[in-house]
PDB file of C-alpha atoms in Angstrom:
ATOM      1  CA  UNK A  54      17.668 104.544  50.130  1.00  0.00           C
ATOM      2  CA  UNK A  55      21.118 103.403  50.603  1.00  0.00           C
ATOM      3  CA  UNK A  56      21.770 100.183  52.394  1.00  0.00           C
ATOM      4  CA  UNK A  57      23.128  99.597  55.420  1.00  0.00           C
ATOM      5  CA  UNK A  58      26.473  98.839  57.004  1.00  0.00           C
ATOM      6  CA  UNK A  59      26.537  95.303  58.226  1.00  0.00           C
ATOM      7  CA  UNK A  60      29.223  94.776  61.113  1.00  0.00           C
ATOM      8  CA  UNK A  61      29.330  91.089  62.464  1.00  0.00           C
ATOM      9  CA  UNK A  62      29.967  90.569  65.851  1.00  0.00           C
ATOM     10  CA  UNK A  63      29.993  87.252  67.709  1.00  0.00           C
ATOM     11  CA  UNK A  64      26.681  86.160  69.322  1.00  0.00           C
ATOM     12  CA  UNK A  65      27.933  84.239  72.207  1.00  0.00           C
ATOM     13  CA  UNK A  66      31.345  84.001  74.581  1.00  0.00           C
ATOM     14  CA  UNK A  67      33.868  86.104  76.074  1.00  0.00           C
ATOM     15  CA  UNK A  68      34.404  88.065  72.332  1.00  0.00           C
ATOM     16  CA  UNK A  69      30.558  88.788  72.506  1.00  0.00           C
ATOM     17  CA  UNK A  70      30.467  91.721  75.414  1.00  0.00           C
ATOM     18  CA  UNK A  71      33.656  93.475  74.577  1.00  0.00           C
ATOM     19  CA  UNK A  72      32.440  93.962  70.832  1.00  0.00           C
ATOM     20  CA  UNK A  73      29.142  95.221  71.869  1.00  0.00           C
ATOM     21  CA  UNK A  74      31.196  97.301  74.196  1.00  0.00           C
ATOM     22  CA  UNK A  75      33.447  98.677  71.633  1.00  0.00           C
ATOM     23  CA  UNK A  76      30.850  99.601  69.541  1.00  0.00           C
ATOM     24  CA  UNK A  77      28.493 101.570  72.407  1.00  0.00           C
ATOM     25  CA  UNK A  78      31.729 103.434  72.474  1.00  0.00           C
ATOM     26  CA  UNK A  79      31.717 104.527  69.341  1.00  0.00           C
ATOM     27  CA  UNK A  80      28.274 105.863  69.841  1.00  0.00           C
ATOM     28  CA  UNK A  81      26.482 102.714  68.362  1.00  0.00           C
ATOM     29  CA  UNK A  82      24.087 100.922  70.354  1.00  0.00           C
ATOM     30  CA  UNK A  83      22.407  97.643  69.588  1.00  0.00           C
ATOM     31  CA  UNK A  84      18.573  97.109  70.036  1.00  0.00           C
ATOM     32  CA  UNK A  85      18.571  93.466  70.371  1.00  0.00           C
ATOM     33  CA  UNK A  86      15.812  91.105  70.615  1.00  0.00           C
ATOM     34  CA  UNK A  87      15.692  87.671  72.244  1.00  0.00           C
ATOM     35  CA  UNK A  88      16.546  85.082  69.355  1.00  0.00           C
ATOM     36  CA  UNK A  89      17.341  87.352  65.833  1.00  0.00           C
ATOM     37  CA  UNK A  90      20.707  87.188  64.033  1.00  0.00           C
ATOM     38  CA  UNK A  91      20.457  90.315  62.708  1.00  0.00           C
ATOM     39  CA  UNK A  92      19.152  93.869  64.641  1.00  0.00           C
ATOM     40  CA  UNK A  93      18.621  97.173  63.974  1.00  0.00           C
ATOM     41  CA  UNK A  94      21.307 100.173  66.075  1.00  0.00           C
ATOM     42  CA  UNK A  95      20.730 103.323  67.210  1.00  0.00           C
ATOM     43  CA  UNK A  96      22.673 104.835  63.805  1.00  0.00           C
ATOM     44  CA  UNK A  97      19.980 104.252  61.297  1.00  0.00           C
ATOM     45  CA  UNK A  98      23.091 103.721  59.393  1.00  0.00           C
ATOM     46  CA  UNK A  99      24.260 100.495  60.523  1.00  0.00           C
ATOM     47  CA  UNK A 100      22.615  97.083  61.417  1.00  0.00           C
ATOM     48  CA  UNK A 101      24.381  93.802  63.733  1.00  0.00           C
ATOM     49  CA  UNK A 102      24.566  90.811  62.577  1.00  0.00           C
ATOM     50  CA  UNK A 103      25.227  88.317  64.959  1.00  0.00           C
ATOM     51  CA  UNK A 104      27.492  85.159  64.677  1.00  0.00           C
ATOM     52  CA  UNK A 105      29.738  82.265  65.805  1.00  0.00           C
ATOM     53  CA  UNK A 106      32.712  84.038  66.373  1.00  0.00           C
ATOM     54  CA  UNK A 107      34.584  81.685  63.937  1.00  0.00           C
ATOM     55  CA  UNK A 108      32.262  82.597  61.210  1.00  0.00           C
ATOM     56  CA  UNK A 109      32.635  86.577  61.848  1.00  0.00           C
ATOM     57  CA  UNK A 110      35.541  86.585  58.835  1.00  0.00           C
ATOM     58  CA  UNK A 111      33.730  84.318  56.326  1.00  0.00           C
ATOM     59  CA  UNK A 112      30.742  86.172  56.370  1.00  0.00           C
ATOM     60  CA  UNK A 113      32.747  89.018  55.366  1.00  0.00           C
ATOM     61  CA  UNK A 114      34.607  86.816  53.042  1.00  0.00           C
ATOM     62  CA  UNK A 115      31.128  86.160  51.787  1.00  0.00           C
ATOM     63  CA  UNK A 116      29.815  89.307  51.446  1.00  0.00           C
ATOM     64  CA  UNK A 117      26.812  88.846  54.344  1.00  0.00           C
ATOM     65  CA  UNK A 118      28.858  91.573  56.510  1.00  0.00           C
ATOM     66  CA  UNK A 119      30.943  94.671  55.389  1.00  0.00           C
ATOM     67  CA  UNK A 120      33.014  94.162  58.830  1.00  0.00           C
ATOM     68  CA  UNK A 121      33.610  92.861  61.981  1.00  0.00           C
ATOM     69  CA  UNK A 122      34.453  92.752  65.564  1.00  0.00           C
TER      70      UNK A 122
END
């Protein structure tokens, strides 16, 4: 099984809804639950990882996301 695409978007403040926005737009819906940093989509492909929105880049930097909003 191949693993899956991790796209970082901010957990909190006005960069928060837009991303989640964008990305229900592209056909990719989140199925968060109260309290998790990371959560599965509705594209088996893909899974959210949520963050400060100052740590979106270094957790790409890092490696713990392959991109971000």
């Amino acid at each position: 099984m191949k693993r899956k695409i991790r796209i970082a978007i901010p957990s909190k403040g006005r960069l928060s809804q837009p991303s989640i926005r964008a990305l229900q737009h592209a056909g990719i819906n989140i199925l968060r639950k109260e309290r998790t940093y990371v959560s599965e989509t509705s594209d088996p492909r893909f899974e959210a990882v949520f963050a400060r929105a100052f740590d979106v880049p270094i957790y790409i930097q890092y490696g713990a996301a392959d991109l971000g909003l």
